[in-house]
């Protein structure tokens, strides 16, 4: 495993500013800050104080940026850091890392203020979409280069997943341009399933490893049939999502059966990782609690397919990503106290937000609420908890990164 300390720091920027030595540092920090600003804007919208007019309007923007703003930053930060450990080669750092972060920031800026791309009143959807779509192909290119050079074909799986995320993003933009809500929803659901697949694969590697390392216990050995059901079920859902985007809609019963079985398999998988022994270790139980929402989200997805309802537990994968990001640190860095405290804060806030979200009768993003008058209050509790998590995480990240 090639950590930061075992590889040369070739960039002046990296030597002067530790923030730019590893990809997870700026992406986790700016991802947390962005989620803070986005949730403030979303809350202001639902309480009648519209702050700006983003591309597609507030509802489309919220759905898109939750996936391709916040989650994409966390995924990129994790993968571009992990690929260095997997391959033993220096990943992006210094000026190239700054450049790719600026591409991500440019996407967030033009999505929020599309008028920056053209004069007022002129069409700007295509130019904004091109800026937004530029980020993930760059991440996929860096991953592919390092993995292929090291001939680590096992880790090449993340490249097509990133490419398919670009396809899902393009579907959302295309649906917006055509005024096709079905296409927008197909792109969003495909993105959620791809993100879930990433978490299922990465969680199976990271969580049992960190748990056994910290607790000094034998690592839980994966069961072949359980792994196939847990990972293969989600992969099958991704395929169904792709077919649905192409107009080939599979029976709802098949989708429900796959989602519920995959969700239960991942919850069983999680139970085998001895999460009950981690209650005194915030870093660890943060990982376990966050992964639980992957399984719960899949079960909710399946139940929603059975009921033919719009609510598919769309917040659960995002909360899981946030919790996993908050708990994750490369094991060779950072004092244990900072590491555990940050994991505790992020996991608590997002897990509580997901729990409160699950108790709401429906989300206005996907369907008309039955009681419109109470929607702002119902949305307020989970979003307030997520907001608190984002504030604490961003504050601690800034202090932690500033200390080098």
Short mmCIF file of C-alpha atoms in Angstrom, two decimals:
data_model
loop_
_atom_site.label_atom_id
_atom_site.label_comp_id
_atom_site.label_asym_id
_atom_site.label_seq_id
_atom_site.Cartn_x
_atom_site.Cartn_y
_atom_site.Cartn_z
CA UNK A 1 0.00 0.00 0.00
CA UNK A 2 1.51 3.27 -1.12
CA UNK A 3 0.69 6.04 1.28
CA UNK A 4 1.45 9.73 1.05
CA UNK A 5 4.63 9.36 3.05
CA UNK A 6 6.10 6.64 0.79
CA UNK A 7 5.77 8.53 -2.51
CA UNK A 8 7.70 11.65 -3.53
CA UNK A 9 5.93 15.02 -3.48
CA UNK A 10 6.90 16.47 -6.86
CA UNK A 11 4.68 19.56 -6.89
CA UNK A 12 5.59 22.89 -5.30
CA UNK A 13 1.92 23.47 -4.54
CA UNK A 14 1.74 20.14 -2.68
CA UNK A 15 4.79 21.00 -0.60
CA UNK A 16 3.48 24.43 0.33
CA UNK A 17 -0.20 23.47 0.85
CA UNK A 18 -0.92 19.99 2.26
CA UNK A 19 -4.52 20.32 1.02
CA UNK A 20 -3.34 19.45 -2.50
CA UNK A 21 -1.29 16.36 -1.65
CA UNK A 22 -4.15 13.85 -1.87
CA UNK A 23 -7.41 14.06 -3.82
CA UNK A 24 -9.72 13.25 -0.92
CA UNK A 25 -8.63 16.39 0.96
CA UNK A 26 -10.00 19.11 -1.36
CA UNK A 27 -12.91 17.03 -2.67
CA UNK A 28 -14.20 16.05 0.77
CA UNK A 29 -13.76 19.60 2.05
CA UNK A 30 -15.36 21.37 -0.90
CA UNK A 31 -18.01 18.67 -1.18
CA UNK A 32 -19.03 19.33 2.43
CA UNK A 33 -19.03 23.09 1.87
CA UNK A 34 -21.08 22.71 -1.29
CA UNK A 35 -23.63 20.49 0.45
CA UNK A 36 -23.93 23.16 3.16
CA UNK A 37 -24.66 25.92 0.64
CA UNK A 38 -26.97 23.70 -1.42
CA UNK A 39 -29.04 22.71 1.61
CA UNK A 40 -29.34 26.34 2.69
CA UNK A 41 -30.64 27.22 -0.78
CA UNK A 42 -33.03 24.25 -0.79
CA UNK A 43 -34.40 25.10 2.64
CA UNK A 44 -34.87 28.75 1.64
CA UNK A 45 -36.76 27.61 -1.47
CA UNK A 46 -39.21 25.50 0.54
CA UNK A 47 -39.75 28.29 3.04
CA UNK A 48 -40.56 30.80 0.30
CA UNK A 49 -37.24 32.65 0.01
CA UNK A 50 -35.93 31.86 -3.46
CA UNK A 51 -32.33 33.02 -3.60
CA UNK A 52 -31.49 32.39 -7.28
CA UNK A 53 -32.72 30.69 -10.45
CA UNK A 54 -30.45 27.72 -11.28
CA UNK A 55 -30.56 25.70 -14.46
CA UNK A 56 -33.79 23.71 -14.63
CA UNK A 57 -35.34 25.39 -11.60
CA UNK A 58 -34.82 24.56 -7.95
CA UNK A 59 -36.38 21.07 -7.96
CA UNK A 60 -34.35 19.78 -10.91
CA UNK A 61 -31.21 21.51 -9.63
CA UNK A 62 -31.59 19.95 -6.16
CA UNK A 63 -31.96 16.47 -7.60
CA UNK A 64 -29.07 16.89 -10.02
CA UNK A 65 -26.61 18.56 -7.66
CA UNK A 66 -27.27 16.09 -4.86
CA UNK A 67 -25.97 13.39 -7.22
CA UNK A 68 -23.51 15.09 -9.58
CA UNK A 69 -22.39 17.91 -7.31
CA UNK A 70 -21.97 16.51 -3.81
CA UNK A 71 -21.79 12.75 -4.41
CA UNK A 72 -19.59 13.07 -7.51
CA UNK A 73 -17.04 15.08 -5.49
CA UNK A 74 -16.93 12.45 -2.74
CA UNK A 75 -16.65 9.58 -5.23
CA UNK A 76 -13.85 11.35 -7.09
CA UNK A 77 -11.96 12.14 -3.90
CA UNK A 78 -12.22 8.57 -2.66
CA UNK A 79 -11.28 6.85 -5.94
CA UNK A 80 -8.43 9.20 -6.86
CA UNK A 81 -6.93 8.60 -3.41
CA UNK A 82 -7.61 4.86 -3.28
CA UNK A 83 -6.11 4.24 -6.73
CA UNK A 84 -2.77 5.48 -5.39
CA UNK A 85 -2.87 2.84 -2.63
CA UNK A 86 -4.03 0.13 -5.04
CA UNK A 87 -1.42 0.75 -7.75
CA UNK A 88 1.53 2.16 -5.80
CA UNK A 89 1.66 5.07 -8.28
CA UNK A 90 1.32 8.76 -7.46
CA UNK A 91 -2.22 9.91 -8.17
CA UNK A 92 -3.29 13.47 -8.90
CA UNK A 93 -1.71 16.06 -6.62
CA UNK A 94 -0.54 19.64 -6.79
CA UNK A 95 -1.49 21.67 -9.87
CA UNK A 96 -3.23 18.83 -11.79
CA UNK A 97 -5.39 18.14 -8.73
CA UNK A 98 -6.19 21.85 -8.45
CA UNK A 99 -7.16 21.87 -12.12
CA UNK A 100 -9.64 19.00 -11.83
CA UNK A 101 -11.15 20.53 -8.67
CA UNK A 102 -11.63 23.78 -10.62
CA UNK A 103 -13.47 21.83 -13.35
CA UNK A 104 -15.83 20.48 -10.67
CA UNK A 105 -16.27 23.97 -9.17
CA UNK A 106 -16.97 25.44 -12.62
CA UNK A 107 -19.77 22.94 -13.07
CA UNK A 108 -21.34 23.91 -9.77
CA UNK A 109 -21.06 27.61 -10.58
CA UNK A 110 -22.66 27.49 -14.03
CA UNK A 111 -25.38 25.11 -12.83
CA UNK A 112 -26.34 27.61 -10.12
CA UNK A 113 -25.91 30.68 -12.33
CA UNK A 114 -26.47 29.59 -15.95
CA UNK A 115 -26.55 33.21 -17.12
CA UNK A 116 -22.75 33.27 -16.77
CA UNK A 117 -22.50 31.16 -19.94
CA UNK A 118 -24.49 33.45 -22.25
CA UNK A 119 -26.29 36.82 -22.36
CA UNK A 120 -29.62 37.05 -20.53
CA UNK A 121 -32.45 35.42 -22.49
CA UNK A 122 -30.16 33.41 -24.77
CA UNK A 123 -30.21 29.59 -24.75
CA UNK A 124 -27.51 28.28 -22.42
CA UNK A 125 -28.53 24.71 -21.52
CA UNK A 126 -26.05 23.02 -23.87
CA UNK A 127 -23.01 25.08 -22.84
CA UNK A 128 -23.82 24.60 -19.15
CA UNK A 129 -24.29 20.86 -19.71
CA UNK A 130 -20.91 20.56 -21.43
CA UNK A 131 -19.15 22.26 -18.52
CA UNK A 132 -20.96 20.05 -16.02
CA UNK A 133 -20.30 16.86 -18.01
CA UNK A 134 -16.54 17.51 -18.27
CA UNK A 135 -15.67 16.46 -14.72
CA UNK A 136 -16.34 12.73 -14.43
CA UNK A 137 -14.63 11.79 -17.75
CA UNK A 138 -11.44 13.36 -16.37
CA UNK A 139 -11.73 11.28 -13.19
CA UNK A 140 -12.35 8.13 -15.26
CA UNK A 141 -9.33 8.91 -17.45
CA UNK A 142 -6.98 9.26 -14.48
CA UNK A 143 -8.32 6.04 -12.95
CA UNK A 144 -7.97 4.13 -16.22
CA UNK A 145 -4.40 5.35 -16.80
CA UNK A 146 -3.13 4.31 -13.37
CA UNK A 147 -5.00 1.00 -13.21
CA UNK A 148 -4.02 -0.10 -16.74
CA UNK A 149 -0.39 0.90 -16.19
CA UNK A 150 -0.31 -1.26 -13.04
CA UNK A 151 -2.30 -4.06 -14.78
CA UNK A 152 -4.70 -4.23 -11.85
CA UNK A 153 -7.66 -5.39 -13.87
CA UNK A 154 -9.74 -6.05 -10.74
CA UNK A 155 -9.94 -2.32 -10.12
CA UNK A 156 -10.82 -1.45 -13.70
CA UNK A 157 -14.50 -1.99 -12.80
CA UNK A 158 -14.69 1.57 -11.49
CA UNK A 159 -13.95 3.09 -14.91
CA UNK A 160 -17.11 1.85 -16.69
CA UNK A 161 -19.16 2.81 -13.63
CA UNK A 162 -17.82 6.37 -13.90
CA UNK A 163 -18.55 6.38 -17.64
CA UNK A 164 -22.12 5.26 -16.99
CA UNK A 165 -22.47 8.06 -14.43
CA UNK A 166 -21.61 10.45 -17.27
CA UNK A 167 -24.39 8.81 -19.31
CA UNK A 168 -26.84 9.26 -16.41
CA UNK A 169 -25.84 12.91 -16.09
CA UNK A 170 -26.32 13.42 -19.83
CA UNK A 171 -29.78 11.83 -19.60
CA UNK A 172 -30.81 14.33 -16.93
CA UNK A 173 -29.63 17.25 -19.08
CA UNK A 174 -31.27 15.78 -22.18
CA UNK A 175 -34.54 15.26 -20.34
CA UNK A 176 -34.42 18.86 -19.13
CA UNK A 177 -33.78 20.17 -22.66
CA UNK A 178 -36.71 18.14 -24.04
CA UNK A 179 -39.03 18.81 -21.12
CA UNK A 180 -39.23 15.04 -20.58
CA UNK A 181 -39.67 14.28 -16.87
CA UNK A 182 -39.51 10.53 -17.50
CA UNK A 183 -36.04 10.88 -19.01
CA UNK A 184 -34.89 13.06 -16.11
CA UNK A 185 -36.13 10.49 -13.62
CA UNK A 186 -34.48 7.64 -15.58
CA UNK A 187 -31.14 9.44 -15.44
CA UNK A 188 -31.48 10.21 -11.73
CA UNK A 189 -32.47 6.65 -10.81
CA UNK A 190 -29.63 5.24 -12.93
CA UNK A 191 -27.19 7.52 -11.10
CA UNK A 192 -28.52 6.41 -7.70
CA UNK A 193 -28.12 2.75 -8.67
CA UNK A 194 -24.58 3.29 -9.99
CA UNK A 195 -23.60 5.11 -6.79
CA UNK A 196 -25.12 2.26 -4.81
CA UNK A 197 -23.07 -0.24 -6.82
CA UNK A 198 -19.89 1.72 -6.04
CA UNK A 199 -20.70 1.71 -2.32
CA UNK A 200 -21.50 -2.00 -2.30
CA UNK A 201 -18.19 -2.87 -3.98
CA UNK A 202 -16.05 -0.42 -1.98
CA UNK A 203 -17.87 -1.08 1.29
CA UNK A 204 -17.12 -4.78 0.98
CA UNK A 205 -13.43 -3.98 0.77
CA UNK A 206 -13.07 -1.12 3.24
CA UNK A 207 -15.44 -1.84 6.12
CA UNK A 208 -14.39 -5.41 7.07
CA UNK A 209 -10.71 -4.46 6.60
CA UNK A 210 -10.85 -1.40 8.89
CA UNK A 211 -13.03 -3.25 11.39
CA UNK A 212 -10.66 -6.20 11.73
CA UNK A 213 -7.62 -3.91 11.81
CA UNK A 214 -8.97 -1.70 14.59
CA UNK A 215 -10.55 -4.45 16.69
CA UNK A 216 -7.59 -6.81 16.13
CA UNK A 217 -9.92 -9.59 15.10
CA UNK A 218 -9.84 -11.90 12.08
CA UNK A 219 -11.34 -10.30 9.00
CA UNK A 220 -14.80 -11.61 8.13
CA UNK A 221 -14.44 -13.85 5.10
CA UNK A 222 -16.92 -13.13 2.30
CA UNK A 223 -19.41 -15.82 1.42
CA UNK A 224 -19.35 -16.47 -2.32
CA UNK A 225 -23.12 -16.78 -2.79
CA UNK A 226 -23.84 -13.81 -0.51
CA UNK A 227 -21.35 -11.62 -2.40
CA UNK A 228 -22.92 -12.61 -5.71
CA UNK A 229 -26.39 -11.76 -4.44
CA UNK A 230 -25.34 -8.48 -2.77
CA UNK A 231 -23.24 -7.15 -5.66
CA UNK A 232 -24.86 -8.98 -8.55
CA UNK A 233 -28.34 -7.86 -7.49
CA UNK A 234 -27.33 -4.20 -7.61
CA UNK A 235 -25.54 -4.73 -10.94
CA UNK A 236 -28.76 -6.26 -12.30
CA UNK A 237 -30.68 -3.18 -11.12
CA UNK A 238 -28.19 -0.99 -12.98
CA UNK A 239 -28.86 -3.01 -16.14
CA UNK A 240 -32.62 -2.56 -15.63
CA UNK A 241 -32.01 1.16 -15.21
CA UNK A 242 -30.09 1.29 -18.49
CA UNK A 243 -32.81 -0.63 -20.29
CA UNK A 244 -35.44 1.68 -18.82
CA UNK A 245 -33.53 4.74 -20.05
CA UNK A 246 -33.55 3.14 -23.53
CA UNK A 247 -37.32 2.67 -23.34
CA UNK A 248 -37.37 -1.02 -22.41
CA UNK A 249 -39.22 -1.04 -19.10
CA UNK A 250 -38.90 -4.24 -17.10
CA UNK A 251 -41.78 -5.61 -14.98
CA UNK A 252 -42.10 -3.84 -11.63
CA UNK A 253 -42.22 -7.21 -9.86
CA UNK A 254 -38.76 -8.12 -11.22
CA UNK A 255 -37.31 -4.77 -10.11
CA UNK A 256 -38.88 -5.13 -6.68
CA UNK A 257 -37.64 -8.69 -6.21
CA UNK A 258 -34.08 -7.78 -7.20
CA UNK A 259 -33.99 -4.63 -5.06
CA UNK A 260 -35.43 -6.23 -1.94
CA UNK A 261 -33.24 -9.34 -2.21
CA UNK A 262 -30.13 -7.21 -2.83
CA UNK A 263 -31.04 -4.96 0.10
CA UNK A 264 -31.52 -7.87 2.48
CA UNK A 265 -28.31 -9.51 1.23
CA UNK A 266 -26.34 -6.34 1.93
CA UNK A 267 -27.85 -6.03 5.40
CA UNK A 268 -26.91 -9.66 6.09
CA UNK A 269 -23.45 -8.96 4.67
CA UNK A 270 -23.13 -5.99 7.02
CA UNK A 271 -24.20 -8.09 10.02
CA UNK A 272 -21.31 -10.49 9.34
CA UNK A 273 -18.83 -7.59 9.67
CA UNK A 274 -19.39 -7.45 13.47
CA UNK A 275 -20.75 -3.93 13.65
CA UNK A 276 -22.02 -4.60 17.17
CA UNK A 277 -18.42 -4.63 18.41
CA UNK A 278 -17.71 -1.13 17.06
CA UNK A 279 -19.99 0.98 19.28
CA UNK A 280 -17.01 2.47 21.13
CA UNK A 281 -15.23 3.31 17.87
CA UNK A 282 -16.89 6.24 16.05
CA UNK A 283 -14.74 5.76 12.95
CA UNK A 284 -15.98 2.20 12.66
CA UNK A 285 -19.61 2.50 13.65
CA UNK A 286 -19.89 5.48 11.33
CA UNK A 287 -18.94 3.19 8.46
CA UNK A 288 -21.33 0.46 9.59
CA UNK A 289 -24.25 2.84 10.20
CA UNK A 290 -23.76 4.51 6.83
CA UNK A 291 -23.61 1.20 4.98
CA UNK A 292 -26.87 0.16 6.65
CA UNK A 293 -28.63 2.86 4.64
CA UNK A 294 -27.45 1.21 1.43
CA UNK A 295 -29.39 -1.92 2.33
CA UNK A 296 -32.37 0.03 3.66
CA UNK A 297 -32.43 2.22 0.54
CA UNK A 298 -32.52 -0.85 -1.70
CA UNK A 299 -35.41 -2.34 0.26
CA UNK A 300 -37.29 0.99 0.05
CA UNK A 301 -36.59 1.09 -3.70
CA UNK A 302 -38.10 -2.38 -4.07
CA UNK A 303 -41.16 -1.57 -1.96
CA UNK A 304 -41.72 1.63 -3.96
CA UNK A 305 -41.57 -0.39 -7.20
CA UNK A 306 -44.24 -2.74 -5.82
CA UNK A 307 -46.44 0.19 -4.87
CA UNK A 308 -45.73 2.08 -8.12
CA UNK A 309 -44.93 5.21 -6.12
CA UNK A 310 -42.43 7.97 -6.87
CA UNK A 311 -40.58 7.85 -3.56
CA UNK A 312 -37.61 5.55 -3.97
CA UNK A 313 -35.62 6.46 -0.87
CA UNK A 314 -33.47 8.76 -3.00
CA UNK A 315 -31.80 10.37 0.01
CA UNK A 316 -30.52 7.12 1.48
CA UNK A 317 -27.60 6.58 -0.96
CA UNK A 318 -26.60 10.23 -0.53
CA UNK A 319 -26.67 9.93 3.25
CA UNK A 320 -24.68 6.71 2.99
CA UNK A 321 -22.04 8.41 0.84
CA UNK A 322 -21.85 11.32 3.28
CA UNK A 323 -21.45 9.02 6.26
CA UNK A 324 -18.86 6.84 4.57
CA UNK A 325 -16.92 9.92 3.50
CA UNK A 326 -17.06 11.35 7.00
CA UNK A 327 -15.75 8.14 8.50
CA UNK A 328 -13.13 7.41 5.84
CA UNK A 329 -9.48 8.36 6.27
CA UNK A 330 -6.44 6.73 4.75
CA UNK A 331 -5.06 4.69 7.68
CA UNK A 332 -1.59 6.23 7.54
CA UNK A 333 -2.80 9.78 8.24
CA UNK A 334 -4.36 12.08 10.81
CA UNK A 335 -4.61 11.64 14.56
CA UNK A 336 -7.14 9.05 15.65
CA UNK A 337 -9.08 11.60 17.65
CA UNK A 338 -9.69 13.91 14.66
CA UNK A 339 -10.43 10.94 12.45
CA UNK A 340 -12.96 9.40 14.79
CA UNK A 341 -14.57 12.66 15.78
CA UNK A 342 -15.21 13.69 12.20
CA UNK A 343 -16.57 10.27 11.33
CA UNK A 344 -18.91 10.45 14.33
CA UNK A 345 -20.23 13.90 13.40
CA UNK A 346 -20.85 13.12 9.75
CA UNK A 347 -22.36 9.71 10.36
CA UNK A 348 -24.63 10.98 13.16
CA UNK A 349 -25.97 13.91 11.17
CA UNK A 350 -26.61 12.07 7.95
CA UNK A 351 -27.93 8.91 9.59
CA UNK A 352 -30.35 11.00 11.66
CA UNK A 353 -31.31 12.96 8.55
CA UNK A 354 -32.06 9.77 6.65
CA UNK A 355 -34.11 8.44 9.56
CA UNK A 356 -36.17 11.60 9.76
CA UNK A 357 -36.54 11.60 5.98
CA UNK A 358 -37.90 8.05 6.09
CA UNK A 359 -40.67 9.14 8.47
CA UNK A 360 -41.93 11.82 6.09
CA UNK A 361 -44.98 10.79 4.03
CA UNK A 362 -43.26 11.45 0.71
CA UNK A 363 -40.79 13.79 -0.89
CA UNK A 364 -41.88 16.68 -3.09
CA UNK A 365 -39.03 15.94 -5.47
CA UNK A 366 -40.76 12.86 -6.84
CA UNK A 367 -44.48 13.41 -6.41
CA UNK A 368 -47.08 15.88 -5.27
CA UNK A 369 -47.37 15.72 -1.46
CA UNK A 370 -50.70 14.82 0.05
CA UNK A 371 -50.49 17.68 2.58
CA UNK A 372 -48.61 20.59 0.89
CA UNK A 373 -48.94 22.89 3.90
CA UNK A 374 -46.78 20.69 6.13
CA UNK A 375 -44.10 19.83 3.53
CA UNK A 376 -41.67 22.62 4.55
CA UNK A 377 -41.83 21.51 8.18
CA UNK A 378 -41.39 17.83 7.28
CA UNK A 379 -38.46 18.61 5.00
CA UNK A 380 -36.95 20.88 7.63
CA UNK A 381 -35.99 18.23 10.19
CA UNK A 382 -33.90 15.89 8.00
CA UNK A 383 -32.36 18.80 6.12
CA UNK A 384 -31.50 20.57 9.40
CA UNK A 385 -29.72 17.44 10.62
CA UNK A 386 -27.82 17.11 7.34
CA UNK A 387 -26.99 20.81 7.51
CA UNK A 388 -25.56 20.41 11.00
CA UNK A 389 -23.44 17.49 9.80
CA UNK A 390 -22.15 19.50 6.84
CA UNK A 391 -21.25 22.50 9.02
CA UNK A 392 -19.36 20.39 11.56
CA UNK A 393 -17.61 18.30 8.90
CA UNK A 394 -16.54 21.34 6.86
CA UNK A 395 -15.29 23.13 9.99
CA UNK A 396 -13.25 20.16 11.15
CA UNK A 397 -11.94 19.45 7.67
CA UNK A 398 -10.75 23.01 7.34
CA UNK A 399 -8.97 22.86 10.69
CA UNK A 400 -7.53 19.41 10.00
CA UNK A 401 -6.25 20.27 6.51
CA UNK A 402 -4.84 23.56 7.72
CA UNK A 403 -2.69 21.71 10.20
CA UNK A 404 -1.20 19.58 7.43
#
